[in-house]
PDB file of C-alpha atoms in Angstrom:
ATOM      1  CA  MET A   1      -0.011  -0.011  -0.017  1.00  0.00           C
ATOM      2  CA  PRO A   2       1.121   3.674  -0.546  1.00  0.00           C
ATOM      3  CA  ARG A   3       3.083   5.034   2.367  1.00  0.00           C
ATOM      4  CA  PRO A   4       2.433   8.482   3.925  1.00  0.00           C
ATOM      5  CA  ARG A   5       4.642  11.231   2.534  1.00  0.00           C
ATOM      6  CA  ARG A   6       6.197  11.871   6.014  1.00  0.00           C
ATOM      7  CA  THR A   7       7.634   8.310   5.862  1.00  0.00           C
ATOM      8  CA  GLN A   8       9.328   9.075   2.476  1.00  0.00           C
ATOM      9  CA  ILE A   9      10.965  12.379   3.334  1.00  0.00           C
ATOM     10  CA  SER A  10      14.248  12.422   5.275  1.00  0.00           C
ATOM     11  CA  VAL A  11      15.893  15.858   5.097  1.00  0.00           C
ATOM     12  CA  GLU A  12      18.636  14.398   7.343  1.00  0.00           C
ATOM     13  CA  ASP A  13      19.676  12.289   4.302  1.00  0.00           C
ATOM     14  CA  THR A  14      18.865  14.584   1.392  1.00  0.00           C
ATOM     15  CA  PRO A  15      16.993  17.812   0.599  1.00  0.00           C
ATOM     16  CA  PHE A  16      16.375  16.688  -3.032  1.00  0.00           C
ATOM     17  CA  TYR A  17      13.198  14.955  -4.174  1.00  0.00           C
ATOM     18  CA  SER A  18      11.713  14.022  -7.572  1.00  0.00           C
ATOM     19  CA  CYS A  19       7.953  14.555  -7.799  1.00  0.00           C
ATOM     20  CA  CYS A  20       5.662  13.499 -10.610  1.00  0.00           C
ATOM     21  CA  SER A  21       1.918  14.111 -11.044  1.00  0.00           C
ATOM     22  CA  ARG A  22      -0.156  12.511 -13.767  1.00  0.00           C
ATOM     23  CA  VAL A  23      -3.647  13.310 -15.003  1.00  0.00           C
ATOM     24  CA  ILE A  24      -6.398  10.753 -14.492  1.00  0.00           C
ATOM     25  CA  ARG A  25      -8.837  11.712 -17.187  1.00  0.00           C
ATOM     26  CA  ARG A  26      -8.614  10.691 -20.859  1.00  0.00           C
ATOM     27  CA  ALA A  27      -8.222  14.381 -21.957  1.00  0.00           C
ATOM     28  CA  PHE A  28      -4.685  15.555 -22.069  1.00  0.00           C
ATOM     29  CA  LEU A  29      -3.299  18.067 -19.569  1.00  0.00           C
ATOM     30  CA  CYS A  30      -1.710  19.958 -22.475  1.00  0.00           C
ATOM     31  CA  GLY A  31      -1.257  19.493 -26.226  1.00  0.00           C
ATOM     32  CA  ASP A  32      -3.757  17.970 -28.644  1.00  0.00           C
ATOM     33  CA  ASP A  33      -6.544  15.682 -27.513  1.00  0.00           C
ATOM     34  CA  ARG A  34      -7.394  13.459 -30.469  1.00  0.00           C
ATOM     35  CA  TYR A  35     -10.761  12.504 -28.955  1.00  0.00           C
ATOM     36  CA  SER A  36     -12.131  16.004 -28.519  1.00  0.00           C
ATOM     37  CA  GLY A  37     -10.103  17.755 -31.175  1.00  0.00           C
ATOM     38  CA  LYS A  38      -9.148  20.485 -28.685  1.00  0.00           C
ATOM     39  CA  ASN A  39      -5.736  21.849 -28.004  1.00  0.00           C
ATOM     40  CA  TYR A  40      -4.667  22.444 -24.368  1.00  0.00           C
ATOM     41  CA  ASP A  41      -1.201  23.895 -24.853  1.00  0.00           C
ATOM     42  CA  HIS A  42      -2.172  27.024 -22.958  1.00  0.00           C
ATOM     43  CA  ARG A  43      -2.444  24.971 -19.764  1.00  0.00           C
ATOM     44  CA  ARG A  44       1.316  24.476 -19.798  1.00  0.00           C
ATOM     45  CA  GLY A  45       1.639  28.204 -19.136  1.00  0.00           C
ATOM     46  CA  TRP A  46      -0.753  27.897 -16.193  1.00  0.00           C
ATOM     47  CA  ILE A  47       1.435  25.259 -14.572  1.00  0.00           C
ATOM     48  CA  GLU A  48       4.794  26.853 -15.171  1.00  0.00           C
ATOM     49  CA  SER A  49       3.554  30.201 -13.838  1.00  0.00           C
ATOM     50  CA  ARG A  50       2.045  28.574 -10.746  1.00  0.00           C
ATOM     51  CA  LEU A  51       5.172  26.474 -10.140  1.00  0.00           C
ATOM     52  CA  LEU A  52       7.467  29.491 -10.208  1.00  0.00           C
ATOM     53  CA  GLU A  53       5.057  31.503  -8.137  1.00  0.00           C
ATOM     54  CA  LEU A  54       5.161  28.862  -5.385  1.00  0.00           C
ATOM     55  CA  GLU A  55       8.969  28.707  -5.551  1.00  0.00           C
ATOM     56  CA  ALA A  56       8.977  32.352  -4.362  1.00  0.00           C
ATOM     57  CA  VAL A  57       6.652  31.538  -1.455  1.00  0.00           C
ATOM     58  CA  PHE A  58       7.843  28.207  -0.077  1.00  0.00           C
ATOM     59  CA  ALA A  59      11.215  27.338   1.406  1.00  0.00           C
ATOM     60  CA  ILE A  60      11.502  24.932  -1.487  1.00  0.00           C
ATOM     61  CA  ASP A  61      13.695  25.451  -4.603  1.00  0.00           C
ATOM     62  CA  VAL A  62      12.900  24.127  -8.123  1.00  0.00           C
ATOM     63  CA  ALA A  63      15.962  22.416  -9.601  1.00  0.00           C
ATOM     64  CA  ALA A  64      14.292  21.103 -12.768  1.00  0.00           C
ATOM     65  CA  PHE A  65      10.798  20.784 -14.272  1.00  0.00           C
ATOM     66  CA  ALA A  66       9.013  19.723 -17.403  1.00  0.00           C
ATOM     67  CA  VAL A  67       5.347  20.157 -18.212  1.00  0.00           C
ATOM     68  CA  MET A  68       4.255  17.336 -20.561  1.00  0.00           C
ATOM     69  CA  SER A  69       0.977  16.447 -22.202  1.00  0.00           C
ATOM     70  CA  ASN A  70      -0.150  14.041 -19.512  1.00  0.00           C
ATOM     71  CA  HIS A  71       2.157  14.635 -16.558  1.00  0.00           C
ATOM     72  CA  LEU A  72       4.258  17.143 -14.659  1.00  0.00           C
ATOM     73  CA  HIS A  73       7.722  16.211 -13.396  1.00  0.00           C
ATOM     74  CA  VAL A  74       9.768  18.380 -10.987  1.00  0.00           C
ATOM     75  CA  VAL A  75      12.947  18.050  -8.984  1.00  0.00           C
ATOM     76  CA  LEU A  76      12.664  20.001  -5.691  1.00  0.00           C
ATOM     77  CA  ARG A  77      15.069  20.966  -2.916  1.00  0.00           C
ATOM     78  CA  ILE A  78      13.808  21.567   0.617  1.00  0.00           C
ATOM     79  CA  ASP A  79      15.509  24.558   2.221  1.00  0.00           C
ATOM     80  CA  ILE A  80      15.102  23.950   5.960  1.00  0.00           C
ATOM     81  CA  GLU A  81      17.704  26.599   6.806  1.00  0.00           C
ATOM     82  CA  ILE A  82      15.830  29.478   5.236  1.00  0.00           C
ATOM     83  CA  ALA A  83      12.540  28.301   6.785  1.00  0.00           C
ATOM     84  CA  ASN A  84      14.148  28.397  10.217  1.00  0.00           C
ATOM     85  CA  ARG A  85      15.671  31.830   9.575  1.00  0.00           C
ATOM     86  CA  TRP A  86      12.415  33.457   8.709  1.00  0.00           C
ATOM     87  CA  THR A  87      11.046  35.637  11.510  1.00  0.00           C
ATOM     88  CA  ASP A  88       7.523  34.994  12.761  1.00  0.00           C
ATOM     89  CA  ARG A  89       6.294  37.944  10.705  1.00  0.00           C
ATOM     90  CA  GLU A  90       8.036  36.689   7.538  1.00  0.00           C
ATOM     91  CA  VAL A  91       6.447  33.232   7.988  1.00  0.00           C
ATOM     92  CA  LEU A  92       2.939  34.812   8.080  1.00  0.00           C
ATOM     93  CA  GLU A  93       3.709  37.187   5.189  1.00  0.00           C
ATOM     94  CA  GLN A  94       4.783  34.202   3.021  1.00  0.00           C
ATOM     95  CA  TRP A  95       1.702  32.171   4.043  1.00  0.00           C
ATOM     96  CA  HIS A  96      -0.631  35.099   3.364  1.00  0.00           C
ATOM     97  CA  LYS A  97       0.554  35.211  -0.241  1.00  0.00           C
ATOM     98  CA  LEU A  98      -1.438  32.020  -0.720  1.00  0.00           C
ATOM     99  CA  PHE A  99      -3.973  31.873   2.112  1.00  0.00           C
ATOM    100  CA  ASN A 100      -5.835  34.399   4.258  1.00  0.00           C
ATOM    101  CA  GLY A 101      -4.790  32.952   7.603  1.00  0.00           C
ATOM    102  CA  ASP A 102      -7.065  34.131  10.401  1.00  0.00           C
ATOM    103  CA  GLU A 103      -7.943  37.327  12.249  1.00  0.00           C
ATOM    104  CA  ILE A 104      -5.095  36.920  14.710  1.00  0.00           C
ATOM    105  CA  THR A 105      -2.364  36.325  12.064  1.00  0.00           C
ATOM    106  CA  GLN A 106      -3.708  39.254  10.039  1.00  0.00           C
ATOM    107  CA  LYS A 107      -3.551  41.514  13.069  1.00  0.00           C
ATOM    108  CA  PHE A 108       0.048  40.457  13.867  1.00  0.00           C
ATOM    109  CA  VAL A 109       1.270  41.114  10.335  1.00  0.00           C
ATOM    110  CA  LYS A 110      -0.410  44.591  10.321  1.00  0.00           C
ATOM    111  CA  GLY A 111       1.387  45.404  13.588  1.00  0.00           C
ATOM    112  CA  GLU A 112      -1.812  45.552  15.615  1.00  0.00           C
ATOM    113  CA  VAL A 113      -1.996  44.467  19.237  1.00  0.00           C
ATOM    114  CA  VAL A 114      -2.468  40.766  19.810  1.00  0.00           C
ATOM    115  CA  GLU A 115      -4.329  40.094  23.081  1.00  0.00           C
ATOM    116  CA  ALA A 116      -2.647  37.920  25.719  1.00  0.00           C
ATOM    117  CA  HIS A 117      -5.203  35.114  25.313  1.00  0.00           C
ATOM    118  CA  GLU A 118      -4.489  35.000  21.582  1.00  0.00           C
ATOM    119  CA  VAL A 119      -0.721  34.612  21.846  1.00  0.00           C
ATOM    120  CA  LEU A 120      -0.727  30.820  22.215  1.00  0.00           C
ATOM    121  CA  ARG A 121      -3.004  30.399  19.191  1.00  0.00           C
ATOM    122  CA  LEU A 122      -0.771  32.774  17.164  1.00  0.00           C
ATOM    123  CA  LYS A 123       2.368  30.853  18.049  1.00  0.00           C
ATOM    124  CA  HIS A 124       0.690  27.585  17.080  1.00  0.00           C
ATOM    125  CA  SER A 125      -0.322  29.060  13.697  1.00  0.00           C
ATOM    126  CA  ILE A 126       3.210  30.309  12.994  1.00  0.00           C
ATOM    127  CA  ALA A 127       4.743  26.918  13.839  1.00  0.00           C
ATOM    128  CA  THR A 128       2.234  25.167  11.626  1.00  0.00           C
ATOM    129  CA  TYR A 129       2.783  27.518   8.693  1.00  0.00           C
ATOM    130  CA  ARG A 130       6.546  27.366   9.056  1.00  0.00           C
ATOM    131  CA  SER A 131       6.373  23.571   8.829  1.00  0.00           C
ATOM    132  CA  ARG A 132       4.026  23.626   5.808  1.00  0.00           C
ATOM    133  CA  LEU A 133       6.178  26.108   3.902  1.00  0.00           C
ATOM    134  CA  CYS A 134       8.973  23.561   3.696  1.00  0.00           C
ATOM    135  CA  ASP A 135       6.673  20.572   3.113  1.00  0.00           C
ATOM    136  CA  ILE A 136       6.684  18.996  -0.366  1.00  0.00           C
ATOM    137  CA  SER A 137       3.180  17.661   0.066  1.00  0.00           C
ATOM    138  CA  TRP A 138       1.871  21.190   0.708  1.00  0.00           C
ATOM    139  CA  PHE A 139       3.878  22.526  -2.220  1.00  0.00           C
ATOM    140  CA  MET A 140       2.421  19.971  -4.589  1.00  0.00           C
ATOM    141  CA  ARG A 141      -1.072  20.480  -3.168  1.00  0.00           C
ATOM    142  CA  CYS A 142      -0.824  24.250  -3.748  1.00  0.00           C
ATOM    143  CA  LEU A 143       0.402  23.547  -7.330  1.00  0.00           C
ATOM    144  CA  ASN A 144      -2.091  20.827  -8.361  1.00  0.00           C
ATOM    145  CA  GLU A 145      -5.354  21.885  -6.775  1.00  0.00           C
ATOM    146  CA  PRO A 146      -5.692  25.321  -8.471  1.00  0.00           C
ATOM    147  CA  ILE A 147      -4.765  23.808 -11.827  1.00  0.00           C
ATOM    148  CA  ALA A 148      -7.373  21.085 -11.384  1.00  0.00           C
ATOM    149  CA  ARG A 149     -10.072  23.628 -10.546  1.00  0.00           C
ATOM    150  CA  GLN A 150      -9.114  25.794 -13.477  1.00  0.00           C
ATOM    151  CA  ALA A 151      -9.084  22.830 -15.892  1.00  0.00           C
ATOM    152  CA  ASN A 152     -12.426  21.546 -14.583  1.00  0.00           C
ATOM    153  CA  GLN A 153     -13.980  24.910 -15.041  1.00  0.00           C
ATOM    154  CA  GLU A 154     -12.661  25.134 -18.595  1.00  0.00           C
ATOM    155  CA  ASP A 155     -13.908  21.601 -19.330  1.00  0.00           C
ATOM    156  CA  ASN A 156     -17.276  22.253 -17.573  1.00  0.00           C
ATOM    157  CA  CYS A 157     -16.966  19.141 -15.473  1.00  0.00           C
ATOM    158  CA  THR A 158     -16.226  17.976 -11.963  1.00  0.00           C
ATOM    159  CA  GLY A 159     -14.167  15.209 -10.390  1.00  0.00           C
ATOM    160  CA  ARG A 160     -10.496  14.440 -10.188  1.00  0.00           C
ATOM    161  CA  PHE A 161      -8.100  15.870 -12.698  1.00  0.00           C
ATOM    162  CA  TRP A 162      -4.862  14.491 -11.243  1.00  0.00           C
ATOM    163  CA  GLU A 163      -4.207  10.979  -9.900  1.00  0.00           C
ATOM    164  CA  GLY A 164      -4.835  10.739  -6.173  1.00  0.00           C
ATOM    165  CA  ARG A 165      -1.148  10.915  -5.170  1.00  0.00           C
ATOM    166  CA  PHE A 166       1.921  12.336  -6.719  1.00  0.00           C
ATOM    167  CA  LYS A 167       4.941  10.092  -6.992  1.00  0.00           C
ATOM    168  CA  SER A 168       7.880  11.140  -4.769  1.00  0.00           C
ATOM    169  CA  GLN A 169      11.468   9.816  -4.774  1.00  0.00           C
ATOM    170  CA  ALA A 170      14.388  10.784  -2.576  1.00  0.00           C
ATOM    171  CA  LEU A 171      17.577  11.634  -4.540  1.00  0.00           C
ATOM    172  CA  LEU A 172      20.335  10.656  -2.169  1.00  0.00           C
ATOM    173  CA  ASP A 173      23.508  11.945  -3.818  1.00  0.00           C
ATOM    174  CA  GLU A 174      24.882  14.207  -6.535  1.00  0.00           C
ATOM    175  CA  ALA A 175      24.793  11.516  -9.194  1.00  0.00           C
ATOM    176  CA  ALA A 176      21.094  10.785  -8.484  1.00  0.00           C
ATOM    177  CA  VAL A 177      20.241  14.540  -8.568  1.00  0.00           C
ATOM    178  CA  LEU A 178      22.082  15.129 -11.872  1.00  0.00           C
ATOM    179  CA  ALA A 179      20.625  12.012 -13.546  1.00  0.00           C
ATOM    180  CA  CYS A 180      17.063  12.885 -12.510  1.00  0.00           C
ATOM    181  CA  MET A 181      17.430  16.524 -13.559  1.00  0.00           C
ATOM    182  CA  ALA A 182      18.690  15.481 -16.973  1.00  0.00           C
ATOM    183  CA  TYR A 183      15.928  12.924 -17.308  1.00  0.00           C
ATOM    184  CA  VAL A 184      13.352  15.608 -16.524  1.00  0.00           C
ATOM    185  CA  ASP A 185      14.947  18.147 -18.851  1.00  0.00           C
ATOM    186  CA  LEU A 186      15.088  15.652 -21.734  1.00  0.00           C
ATOM    187  CA  ASN A 187      11.405  14.731 -21.432  1.00  0.00           C
ATOM    188  CA  PRO A 188      10.313  16.627 -24.587  1.00  0.00           C
ATOM    189  CA  ILE A 189      13.124  15.164 -26.700  1.00  0.00           C
ATOM    190  CA  ARG A 190      12.322  11.583 -25.557  1.00  0.00           C
ATOM    191  CA  ALA A 191       8.646  12.314 -26.387  1.00  0.00           C
ATOM    192  CA  LYS A 192       9.674  13.762 -29.784  1.00  0.00           C
ATOM    193  CA  ILE A 193       7.811  17.049 -29.218  1.00  0.00           C
ATOM    194  CA  ALA A 194      11.072  19.012 -29.429  1.00  0.00           C
ATOM    195  CA  ASP A 195      14.318  18.381 -31.275  1.00  0.00           C
ATOM    196  CA  THR A 196      16.658  20.407 -29.036  1.00  0.00           C
ATOM    197  CA  PRO A 197      16.734  21.488 -25.392  1.00  0.00           C
ATOM    198  CA  GLU A 198      16.365  25.158 -26.298  1.00  0.00           C
ATOM    199  CA  ARG A 199      13.144  24.404 -28.122  1.00  0.00           C
ATOM    200  CA  SER A 200      11.693  22.430 -25.237  1.00  0.00           C
ATOM    201  CA  ASP A 201       8.931  24.812 -24.110  1.00  0.00           C
ATOM    202  CA  HIS A 202       7.876  24.993 -20.470  1.00  0.00           C
ATOM    203  CA  THR A 203      10.981  23.256 -19.162  1.00  0.00           C
ATOM    204  CA  SER A 204      13.745  24.309 -16.792  1.00  0.00           C
ATOM    205  CA  ILE A 205      16.381  23.577 -19.420  1.00  0.00           C
ATOM    206  CA  GLN A 206      14.915  26.177 -21.773  1.00  0.00           C
ATOM    207  CA  LEU A 207      14.984  28.814 -19.003  1.00  0.00           C
ATOM    208  CA  ARG A 208      18.554  27.964 -18.142  1.00  0.00           C
ATOM    209  CA  ILE A 209      19.682  28.189 -21.811  1.00  0.00           C
ATOM    210  CA  LYS A 210      17.950  31.537 -22.292  1.00  0.00           C
ATOM    211  CA  ALA A 211      19.602  32.924 -19.127  1.00  0.00           C
ATOM    212  CA  ALA A 212      23.018  31.433 -20.061  1.00  0.00           C
ATOM    213  CA  LEU A 213      22.950  33.360 -23.342  1.00  0.00           C
ATOM    214  CA  LYS A 214      22.955  36.515 -21.229  1.00  0.00           C
ATOM    215  CA  GLY A 215      25.614  35.230 -18.901  1.00  0.00           C
ATOM    216  CA  GLU A 216      23.070  34.701 -16.139  1.00  0.00           C
ATOM    217  CA  GLN A 217      21.140  32.010 -14.312  1.00  0.00           C
ATOM    218  CA  PRO A 218      17.331  32.120 -13.786  1.00  0.00           C
ATOM    219  CA  ASN A 219      16.297  33.645 -10.462  1.00  0.00           C
ATOM    220  CA  SER A 220      13.407  31.238 -10.236  1.00  0.00           C
ATOM    221  CA  LEU A 221      15.534  28.063 -10.377  1.00  0.00           C
ATOM    222  CA  LEU A 222      18.075  26.565  -7.966  1.00  0.00           C
ATOM    223  CA  PRO A 223      21.434  27.823  -9.348  1.00  0.00           C
ATOM    224  CA  PHE A 224      24.475  25.803 -10.359  1.00  0.00           C
ATOM    225  CA  ILE A 225      27.327  26.976  -8.140  1.00  0.00           C
ATOM    226  CA  GLY A 226      30.322  24.994  -9.494  1.00  0.00           C
ATOM    227  CA  ASN A 227      33.276  25.648  -7.223  1.00  0.00           C
ATOM    228  CA  GLU A 228      31.689  28.626  -5.517  1.00  0.00           C
ATOM    229  CA  ARG A 229      30.353  26.674  -2.553  1.00  0.00           C
ATOM    230  CA  GLN A 230      32.032  28.925   0.059  1.00  0.00           C
ATOM    231  CA  HIS A 231      30.471  32.105  -1.445  1.00  0.00           C
ATOM    232  CA  GLN A 232      27.143  30.495  -2.426  1.00  0.00           C
ATOM    233  CA  PRO A 233      26.497  27.388  -0.315  1.00  0.00           C
ATOM    234  CA  LYS A 234      22.998  26.691  -1.692  1.00  0.00           C
ATOM    235  CA  GLY A 235      22.979  25.248  -5.175  1.00  0.00           C
ATOM    236  CA  ILE A 236      23.860  22.388  -7.450  1.00  0.00           C
ATOM    237  CA  ALA A 237      27.571  21.463  -7.221  1.00  0.00           C
ATOM    238  CA  PHE A 238      28.361  21.683 -10.946  1.00  0.00           C
ATOM    239  CA  SER A 239      28.888  24.507 -13.383  1.00  0.00           C
ATOM    240  CA  VAL A 240      25.888  25.469 -15.478  1.00  0.00           C
ATOM    241  CA  GLN A 241      27.986  25.276 -18.682  1.00  0.00           C
ATOM    242  CA  ASP A 242      28.988  21.678 -17.957  1.00  0.00           C
ATOM    243  CA  TYR A 243      25.394  20.687 -17.234  1.00  0.00           C
ATOM    244  CA  LEU A 244      24.010  22.344 -20.390  1.00  0.00           C
ATOM    245  CA  GLU A 245      26.673  20.653 -22.490  1.00  0.00           C
ATOM    246  CA  LEU A 246      25.964  17.247 -20.942  1.00  0.00           C
ATOM    247  CA  VAL A 247      22.196  17.583 -21.589  1.00  0.00           C
ATOM    248  CA  ASP A 248      22.791  18.728 -25.137  1.00  0.00           C
ATOM    249  CA  ASP A 249      25.189  15.789 -25.825  1.00  0.00           C
ATOM    250  CA  THR A 250      22.759  13.362 -24.330  1.00  0.00           C
ATOM    251  CA  GLY A 251      19.787  14.800 -26.321  1.00  0.00           C
ATOM    252  CA  ARG A 252      21.707  14.404 -29.545  1.00  0.00           C
ATOM    253  CA  ILE A 253      22.300  10.722 -28.790  1.00  0.00           C
ATOM    254  CA  ILE A 254      18.644  10.135 -27.880  1.00  0.00           C
ATOM    255  CA  ARG A 255      17.403  11.603 -31.170  1.00  0.00           C
ATOM    256  CA  ASN A 256      17.288   8.981 -33.874  1.00  0.00           C
ATOM    257  CA  ASP A 257      17.760  11.475 -36.691  1.00  0.00           C
ATOM    258  CA  LYS A 258      20.908  13.131 -35.462  1.00  0.00           C
ATOM    259  CA  ARG A 259      24.280  11.576 -34.614  1.00  0.00           C
ATOM    260  CA  GLY A 260      25.754  12.475 -31.300  1.00  0.00           C
ATOM    261  CA  ALA A 261      28.327  11.475 -28.765  1.00  0.00           C
ATOM    262  CA  ILE A 262      29.367  12.345 -25.230  1.00  0.00           C
ATOM    263  CA  SER A 263      32.052  15.076 -25.452  1.00  0.00           C
ATOM    264  CA  ALA A 264      35.313  14.860 -23.555  1.00  0.00           C
ATOM    265  CA  ASN A 265      34.115  17.519 -21.106  1.00  0.00           C
ATOM    266  CA  SER A 266      30.858  15.683 -20.448  1.00  0.00           C
ATOM    267  CA  ALA A 267      32.705  12.382 -20.073  1.00  0.00           C
ATOM    268  CA  LYS A 268      34.913  14.030 -17.468  1.00  0.00           C
ATOM    269  CA  LEU A 269      31.890  15.097 -15.488  1.00  0.00           C
ATOM    270  CA  LEU A 270      30.464  11.549 -15.604  1.00  0.00           C
ATOM    271  CA  THR A 271      33.824  10.159 -14.496  1.00  0.00           C
ATOM    272  CA  ARG A 272      33.828  12.510 -11.574  1.00  0.00           C
ATOM    273  CA  LEU A 273      30.426  11.055 -10.563  1.00  0.00           C
ATOM    274  CA  ASN A 274      31.573   7.481 -11.266  1.00  0.00           C
ATOM    275  CA  ILE A 275      28.769   6.972 -13.798  1.00  0.00           C
ATOM    276  CA  PRO A 276      29.739   4.879 -16.903  1.00  0.00           C
ATOM    277  CA  GLN A 277      28.496   6.366 -20.165  1.00  0.00           C
ATOM    278  CA  ASP A 278      26.261   3.376 -20.924  1.00  0.00           C
ATOM    279  CA  ASN A 279      24.666   3.749 -17.480  1.00  0.00           C
ATOM    280  CA  TRP A 280      24.147   7.449 -18.088  1.00  0.00           C
ATOM    281  CA  LEU A 281      22.231   6.902 -21.326  1.00  0.00           C
ATOM    282  CA  LYS A 282      20.111   4.255 -19.582  1.00  0.00           C
ATOM    283  CA  LEU A 283      19.427   6.606 -16.717  1.00  0.00           C
ATOM    284  CA  THR A 284      18.388   9.533 -18.878  1.00  0.00           C
ATOM    285  CA  THR A 285      16.038   7.408 -20.990  1.00  0.00           C
ATOM    286  CA  GLU A 286      14.656   4.977 -18.408  1.00  0.00           C
ATOM    287  CA  PHE A 287      14.972   6.688 -14.993  1.00  0.00           C
ATOM    288  CA  GLY A 288      11.276   6.373 -14.297  1.00  0.00           C
ATOM    289  CA  LYS A 289      11.271   2.660 -15.039  1.00  0.00           C
ATOM    290  CA  LEU A 290      14.518   1.832 -13.244  1.00  0.00           C
ATOM    291  CA  PHE A 291      13.719   3.442  -9.911  1.00  0.00           C
ATOM    292  CA  HIS A 292      10.495   3.102  -7.955  1.00  0.00           C
ATOM    293  CA  GLY A 293      11.811   4.463  -4.669  1.00  0.00           C
ATOM    294  CA  PRO A 294      14.796   6.353  -3.275  1.00  0.00           C
ATOM    295  CA  VAL A 295      17.831   6.680  -5.611  1.00  0.00           C
ATOM    296  CA  GLY A 296      21.431   6.470  -4.454  1.00  0.00           C
ATOM    297  CA  THR A 297      24.318   4.122  -3.686  1.00  0.00           C
ATOM    298  CA  LEU A 298      23.709   1.096  -1.479  1.00  0.00           C
ATOM    299  CA  GLN A 299      25.393   2.839   1.491  1.00  0.00           C
ATOM    300  CA  GLU A 300      23.287   5.936   1.216  1.00  0.00           C
ATOM    301  CA  LEU A 301      20.181   3.861   0.594  1.00  0.00           C
ATOM    302  CA  THR A 302      20.851   1.770   3.733  1.00  0.00           C
ATOM    303  CA  ARG A 303      21.210   4.906   5.881  1.00  0.00           C
ATOM    304  CA  TYR A 304      18.018   6.397   4.382  1.00  0.00           C
ATOM    305  CA  CYS A 305      16.039   3.279   5.048  1.00  0.00           C
ATOM    306  CA  GLU A 306      17.359   3.012   8.633  1.00  0.00           C
ATOM    307  CA  HIS A 307      16.251   6.554   9.369  1.00  0.00           C
ATOM    308  CA  LEU A 308      12.769   5.887   8.037  1.00  0.00           C
ATOM    309  CA  GLU A 309      12.546   2.293   9.213  1.00  0.00           C
ATOM    310  CA  LYS A 310      12.152   0.932   5.701  1.00  0.00           C
ATOM    311  CA  ARG A 311      13.369  -2.365   4.331  1.00  0.00           C
ATOM    312  CA  ARG A 312      16.161  -1.627   1.892  1.00  0.00           C
ATOM    313  CA  ARG A 313      15.876  -4.855  -0.155  1.00  0.00           C
ATOM    314  CA  HIS A 314      12.928  -3.450  -2.147  1.00  0.00           C
ATOM    315  CA  PHE A 315      15.221  -0.783  -3.608  1.00  0.00           C
ATOM    316  CA  ALA A 316      18.742  -2.191  -3.360  1.00  0.00           C
ATOM    317  CA  SER A 317      18.690  -3.973  -6.732  1.00  0.00           C
ATOM    318  CA  CYS A 318      18.301  -0.586  -8.515  1.00  0.00           C
ATOM    319  CA  CYS A 319      21.620   0.772  -7.140  1.00  0.00           C
ATOM    320  CA  GLN A 320      23.647  -0.958  -9.871  1.00  0.00           C
ATOM    321  CA  HIS A 321      22.102   1.351 -12.470  1.00  0.00           C
ATOM    322  CA  LEU A 322      23.452   4.537 -10.947  1.00  0.00           C
ATOM    323  CA  LYS A 323      27.206   4.054 -10.543  1.00  0.00           C
ATOM    324  CA  ALA A 324      30.050   1.760 -11.532  1.00  0.00           C
ATOM    325  CA  GLY A 325      31.366  -0.669  -8.935  1.00  0.00           C
TER     326      GLY A 325
END
């Protein structure tokens, strides 16, 4: 049976998680529906806008995303440190960007006097909201529910739009994070709805390429920090140029109509992560099939399972796909 989300999240082991939501109805989330003859591409914009809006509210960073015709796939990073650094007022201000709160929280934010008998209730609300603002389940709820209501209204129907639960996987090391990000970013190329990463609409890779052309990185996405960890501790521990080159090389290989190969620079990056090239290509084309739970080395997987009191044997056989040795 499905396990509660709290039994799948262990920030002690990793802040990175892969999340995927699929639609339940026959009609496509986006793109052309051959049954109705309608086109739903405009919904991709709804989802991307909402996703980046939530990134600015929650203590959760977006590392990668792709909005496809029948599913949404994101890689998220929980930022516990920033959630703990927020003052009580900042927590309520963030929460009020999405929800009204109550009379007491509104009074506190406005600087009005909070009565003595209201203080305990106020503190409880702040603690609750602080926890929710770094909770992936709340993030996905705030993303999926408004889209479902908007789509139902457009379709003039009721009922579920998304499957009951989103799929969540812990990414336990750098190799798992990089492989999952590339898998997400290459979604449109595998589905043959785009022939290059820069033409992959409503994806993180397109945003990163556009920003890189200006010598920048997107403010709405978790940055690549390369060797700048001391100056910018929060980010992905690779250079953005190396990542873009690796994704481009991989996309060229995936495409049947265009010859491609892993460049020397990309091969160097894979060697650093101890990922053989054959494994890399398998990961970026079959990640969703290969892993049905946490992703990492056997040692990291064992530690993760011990913390959450899981049995590791259900996932251990997948470790061989990630790294050599």
